[in-house]
Amino acid sequence: MPRFYIDADLSVGQTLALPDTVVRHVQVLRLNAGDAVTLFNGRGGEYSAVLDAVMKRDAHCRIEGFDEVSRETPIWLGLAQAISGGDKMEFTLQKGVEMGVSAFQPIAAERSIVKLSGERADKRVARWQEIVISACEQSGRNAIPEVLPILSLEQWLKQAPNADARLILSPVGTQRLADIAAAPKRAWLMAGPEGGYSAREEAAALSAGWTPLKLGPRILRTETAALAAVAAMQTVWGDYR
């Protein structure tokens, strides 16, 4: 069943004019009056609705029910991802949502190919948030992970929130997930850009108390590393078990 995010208060019995972005999706999917859809607003649960009317530029629906279902994982997992080039960053965000990441922190690392600042950075973060919302629609999640404003690694290390586990992917790491005895309730994972973090950046992270994590003997690309680590964390601690 098609799922759509609506940034508004929703309630059973409500008749709702769908926003333009959703109307476009309704038209692309060739939905008609009488078709069932699911709506969610990121505030918990989802709403079953039926389209009352579908016109060229407008669509209306009637909300008929509410389900408190949550598809969040047992572990709250934040991903601090160094900005990568091409479509790699968007791919990481999209798949991270599907795999249960709870929040994203873009990091402007020394070796990040893409350099963003000012209005350009704000627009890119807004675009990334749109990708996250779309991934929630597809994957069935009813909570929207936040894409936080871009920070340098130095800024991030100064204000990174407390967590039961703070791990940085590192080719020189010796820590294994299986060696962490107690499953954390909250964890942050930090992943580098193409070429990884510089020696200076990695030393700063270790000095700030981050634990170097290594995923096997092979070097993983930036678009692979974070997602492989998230999958491993979900297997050891989350709902992949």
CSV table of C-alpha atoms in Angstrom, one decimal:
chain,number,residue,atom,x,y,z
A,1,MET,CA,0.0,0.0,0.0
A,2,PRO,CA,1.4,3.5,-0.8
A,3,ARG,CA,2.7,5.4,2.2
A,4,PHE,CA,3.0,9.1,2.4
A,5,TYR,CA,4.6,11.5,4.9
A,6,ILE,CA,2.4,14.4,5.9
A,7,ASP,CA,3.9,17.2,8.0
A,8,ALA,CA,0.7,18.0,9.9
A,9,ASP,CA,-1.5,17.0,12.7
A,10,LEU,CA,-3.6,13.9,11.7
A,11,SER,CA,-6.6,12.4,13.3
A,12,VAL,CA,-9.2,9.7,12.5
A,13,GLY,CA,-12.3,11.1,10.7
A,14,GLN,CA,-10.3,14.0,9.3
A,15,THR,CA,-10.7,15.0,5.6
A,16,LEU,CA,-7.4,16.2,4.3
A,17,ALA,CA,-6.2,18.0,1.2
A,18,LEU,CA,-2.9,16.4,0.3
A,19,PRO,CA,0.2,18.6,-0.1
A,20,ASP,CA,1.6,19.1,-3.6
A,21,THR,CA,4.5,16.7,-3.2
A,22,VAL,CA,2.1,13.9,-2.2
A,23,VAL,CA,-0.3,14.8,-5.0
A,24,ARG,CA,2.5,14.4,-7.5
A,25,HIS,CA,3.3,10.9,-6.1
A,26,VAL,CA,-0.4,10.0,-6.3
A,27,GLN,CA,-0.5,10.9,-9.9
A,28,VAL,CA,2.7,9.1,-10.7
A,29,LEU,CA,1.3,6.0,-9.1
A,30,ARG,CA,-2.0,6.4,-11.0
A,31,LEU,CA,-4.0,6.2,-7.9
A,32,ASN,CA,-7.8,6.9,-8.1
A,33,ALA,CA,-10.6,7.8,-5.8
A,34,GLY,CA,-11.4,4.9,-3.5
A,35,ASP,CA,-7.8,3.7,-3.4
A,36,ALA,CA,-6.3,3.0,0.1
A,37,VAL,CA,-3.2,4.8,1.3
A,38,THR,CA,-1.2,5.0,4.5
A,39,LEU,CA,-0.2,8.4,6.1
A,40,PHE,CA,2.3,9.2,8.8
A,41,ASN,CA,3.6,12.4,10.3
A,42,GLY,CA,6.7,11.2,12.1
A,43,ARG,CA,5.1,11.6,15.5
A,44,GLY,CA,4.3,7.9,16.1
A,45,GLY,CA,2.1,5.4,14.4
A,46,GLU,CA,0.4,5.5,11.0
A,47,TYR,CA,-3.0,6.3,9.6
A,48,SER,CA,-5.1,4.3,7.1
A,49,ALA,CA,-6.9,6.6,4.7
A,50,VAL,CA,-9.0,6.4,1.5
A,51,LEU,CA,-8.6,8.8,-1.4
A,52,ASP,CA,-11.9,10.8,-1.9
A,53,ALA,CA,-10.9,12.7,-5.0
A,54,VAL,CA,-7.9,12.8,-7.3
A,55,MET,CA,-7.7,15.7,-9.7
A,56,LYS,CA,-5.0,17.2,-12.0
A,57,ARG,CA,-3.5,19.4,-9.3
A,58,ASP,CA,-5.3,18.3,-6.1
A,59,ALA,CA,-6.2,15.2,-4.1
A,60,HIS,CA,-8.2,14.7,-1.0
A,61,CYS,CA,-8.4,11.8,1.4
A,62,ARG,CA,-10.4,10.7,4.4
A,63,ILE,CA,-8.6,9.2,7.4
A,64,GLU,CA,-10.3,6.1,8.7
A,65,GLY,CA,-8.1,4.5,11.3
A,66,PHE,CA,-4.9,4.7,13.3
A,67,ASP,CA,-2.3,2.0,14.2
A,68,GLU,CA,0.3,2.6,16.9
A,69,VAL,CA,2.8,0.3,15.1
A,70,SER,CA,6.5,1.2,15.6
A,71,ARG,CA,9.2,-0.3,13.4
A,72,GLU,CA,12.2,1.2,15.3
A,73,THR,CA,15.0,-1.0,16.4
A,74,PRO,CA,15.9,-1.8,20.1
A,75,ILE,CA,19.1,0.2,19.8
A,76,TRP,CA,19.2,4.0,19.1
A,77,LEU,CA,21.9,4.3,16.5
A,78,GLY,CA,23.4,7.6,15.2
A,79,LEU,CA,25.6,7.7,12.1
A,80,ALA,CA,28.2,10.4,11.9
A,81,GLN,CA,29.2,10.1,8.2
A,82,ALA,CA,31.9,12.1,6.5
A,83,ILE,CA,30.5,13.7,3.4
A,84,SER,CA,31.3,11.6,0.3
A,85,GLY,CA,31.2,12.5,-3.3
A,86,GLY,CA,28.8,11.7,-6.2
A,87,ASP,CA,25.7,9.9,-5.1
A,88,LYS,CA,27.5,7.9,-2.3
A,89,MET,CA,26.2,10.2,0.5
A,90,GLU,CA,22.6,9.9,-0.7
A,91,PHE,CA,23.0,6.1,-1.0
A,92,THR,CA,24.3,5.9,2.6
A,93,LEU,CA,21.4,8.0,3.9
A,94,GLN,CA,18.8,6.0,2.1
A,95,LYS,CA,20.1,2.6,3.0
A,96,GLY,CA,20.9,3.8,6.6
A,97,VAL,CA,17.2,4.6,7.0
A,98,GLU,CA,16.2,1.2,5.8
A,99,MET,CA,18.6,-0.4,8.2
A,100,GLY,CA,17.4,1.5,11.2
A,101,VAL,CA,19.7,4.5,11.7
A,102,SER,CA,18.1,7.0,14.1
A,103,ALA,CA,20.0,10.2,13.2
A,104,PHE,CA,22.6,11.4,10.7
A,105,GLN,CA,25.4,13.8,11.4
A,106,PRO,CA,27.2,14.9,8.2
A,107,ILE,CA,30.9,15.6,8.8
A,108,ALA,CA,33.1,17.9,6.7
A,109,ALA,CA,36.3,15.9,6.9
A,110,GLU,CA,39.7,16.9,5.6
A,111,ARG,CA,39.5,14.3,2.8
A,112,SER,CA,35.9,15.0,1.9
A,113,ILE,CA,35.8,15.6,-1.9
A,114,VAL,CA,32.6,17.7,-1.7
A,115,LYS,CA,33.1,21.0,0.2
A,116,LEU,CA,29.9,22.7,1.4
A,117,SER,CA,29.2,25.9,3.3
A,118,GLY,CA,26.6,28.6,3.8
A,119,GLU,CA,23.4,28.4,1.7
A,120,ARG,CA,24.8,25.6,-0.4
A,121,ALA,CA,25.3,23.5,2.7
A,122,ASP,CA,21.7,24.3,4.0
A,123,LYS,CA,20.2,23.3,0.6
A,124,ARG,CA,22.2,20.0,0.6
A,125,VAL,CA,21.0,19.1,4.1
A,126,ALA,CA,17.4,19.9,3.1
A,127,ARG,CA,17.9,17.6,0.1
A,128,TRP,CA,19.3,14.8,2.3
A,129,GLN,CA,16.3,15.2,4.7
A,130,GLU,CA,14.0,14.7,1.7
A,131,ILE,CA,15.8,11.5,0.9
A,132,VAL,CA,15.5,10.3,4.5
A,133,ILE,CA,11.7,11.0,4.4
A,134,SER,CA,11.3,9.1,1.1
A,135,ALA,CA,13.2,6.2,2.5
A,136,CYS,CA,10.9,6.1,5.5
A,137,GLU,CA,7.9,6.0,3.2
A,138,GLN,CA,9.4,3.1,1.4
A,139,SER,CA,10.7,1.1,4.4
A,140,GLY,CA,7.6,1.4,6.7
A,141,ARG,CA,9.3,3.6,9.3
A,142,ASN,CA,7.0,6.0,11.2
A,143,ALA,CA,9.8,7.9,12.9
A,144,ILE,CA,11.8,10.4,10.8
A,145,PRO,CA,15.6,10.3,11.4
A,146,GLU,CA,17.0,13.9,11.5
A,147,VAL,CA,19.8,15.0,9.3
A,148,LEU,CA,21.7,17.4,11.4
A,149,PRO,CA,23.6,20.5,10.2
A,150,ILE,CA,27.0,19.9,8.7
A,151,LEU,CA,29.9,20.1,11.2
A,152,SER,CA,33.7,19.8,10.9
A,153,LEU,CA,35.2,16.9,12.8
A,154,GLU,CA,36.6,19.2,15.4
A,155,GLN,CA,33.1,20.8,16.0
A,156,TRP,CA,31.5,17.3,16.2
A,157,LEU,CA,33.9,16.0,18.7
A,158,LYS,CA,33.3,19.0,21.0
A,159,GLN,CA,29.5,18.5,21.0
A,160,ALA,CA,28.9,14.9,20.3
A,161,PRO,CA,26.2,13.6,22.7
A,162,ASN,CA,26.9,11.0,25.3
A,163,ALA,CA,26.2,7.4,24.2
A,164,ASP,CA,26.8,3.9,25.7
A,165,ALA,CA,29.1,3.3,22.7
A,166,ARG,CA,31.0,5.7,20.5
A,167,LEU,CA,32.8,3.9,17.7
A,168,ILE,CA,34.9,5.1,14.8
A,169,LEU,CA,35.6,2.8,11.8
A,170,SER,CA,39.4,2.5,11.5
A,171,PRO,CA,41.8,0.3,9.6
A,172,VAL,CA,44.0,0.2,12.6
A,173,GLY,CA,41.2,-0.6,15.0
A,174,THR,CA,41.3,-3.8,17.1
A,175,GLN,CA,37.9,-3.6,18.8
A,176,ARG,CA,35.3,-6.0,17.7
A,177,LEU,CA,31.6,-5.7,18.3
A,178,ALA,CA,31.5,-9.1,19.8
A,179,ASP,CA,34.0,-7.9,22.4
A,180,ILE,CA,31.6,-5.3,23.8
A,181,ALA,CA,29.9,-7.2,26.6
A,182,ALA,CA,26.8,-5.2,27.2
A,183,ALA,CA,24.5,-4.2,24.3
A,184,PRO,CA,24.3,-0.4,24.3
A,185,LYS,CA,20.9,1.3,24.3
A,186,ARG,CA,22.4,4.3,22.4
A,187,ALA,CA,25.4,4.2,20.1
A,188,TRP,CA,27.1,6.5,17.7
A,189,LEU,CA,29.1,5.2,14.7
A,190,MET,CA,31.6,7.5,12.9
A,191,ALA,CA,32.6,6.7,9.3
A,192,GLY,CA,35.1,8.4,7.1
A,193,PRO,CA,35.1,9.7,3.5
A,194,GLU,CA,36.9,8.4,0.5
A,195,GLY,CA,40.4,7.8,1.7
A,196,GLY,CA,39.3,7.7,5.3
A,197,TYR,CA,40.0,10.2,8.1
A,198,SER,CA,43.4,11.8,8.2
A,199,ALA,CA,45.9,10.7,10.9
A,200,ARG,CA,45.3,14.0,12.7
A,201,GLU,CA,41.5,13.5,12.7
A,202,GLU,CA,41.6,9.9,13.8
A,203,ALA,CA,44.0,10.8,16.7
A,204,ALA,CA,41.6,13.6,17.7
A,205,ALA,CA,38.7,11.2,17.8
A,206,LEU,CA,40.6,8.6,19.9
A,207,SER,CA,41.7,11.4,22.3
A,208,ALA,CA,38.0,12.3,22.6
A,209,GLY,CA,37.2,8.8,23.8
A,210,TRP,CA,36.0,7.2,20.6
A,211,THR,CA,36.8,3.5,20.2
A,212,PRO,CA,38.4,2.4,16.9
A,213,LEU,CA,36.4,-0.4,15.3
A,214,LYS,CA,37.7,-2.7,12.5
A,215,LEU,CA,35.4,-4.8,10.3
A,216,GLY,CA,37.6,-7.7,9.2
A,217,PRO,CA,40.9,-7.6,7.3
A,218,ARG,CA,39.6,-5.9,4.1
A,219,ILE,CA,39.5,-2.2,3.3
A,220,LEU,CA,35.9,-1.1,2.6
A,221,ARG,CA,34.8,1.8,0.4
A,222,THR,CA,33.1,4.7,2.1
A,223,GLU,CA,29.7,3.7,0.7
A,224,THR,CA,30.2,0.2,2.0
A,225,ALA,CA,31.8,0.7,5.4
A,226,ALA,CA,29.1,2.5,7.4
A,227,LEU,CA,26.3,0.2,6.1
A,228,ALA,CA,28.3,-2.9,6.8
A,229,ALA,CA,28.9,-1.7,10.3
A,230,VAL,CA,25.3,-0.8,10.9
A,231,ALA,CA,24.2,-4.2,9.7
A,232,ALA,CA,26.7,-5.8,12.0
A,233,MET,CA,25.5,-3.7,15.0
A,234,GLN,CA,21.9,-4.6,14.2
A,235,THR,CA,22.9,-8.3,14.1
A,236,VAL,CA,24.8,-8.2,17.4
A,237,TRP,CA,22.6,-5.7,19.3
A,238,GLY,CA,19.4,-4.9,17.3
A,239,ASP,CA,16.6,-6.6,15.5
A,240,TYR,CA,18.5,-8.6,13.0
A,241,ARG,CA,19.1,-11.3,15.6
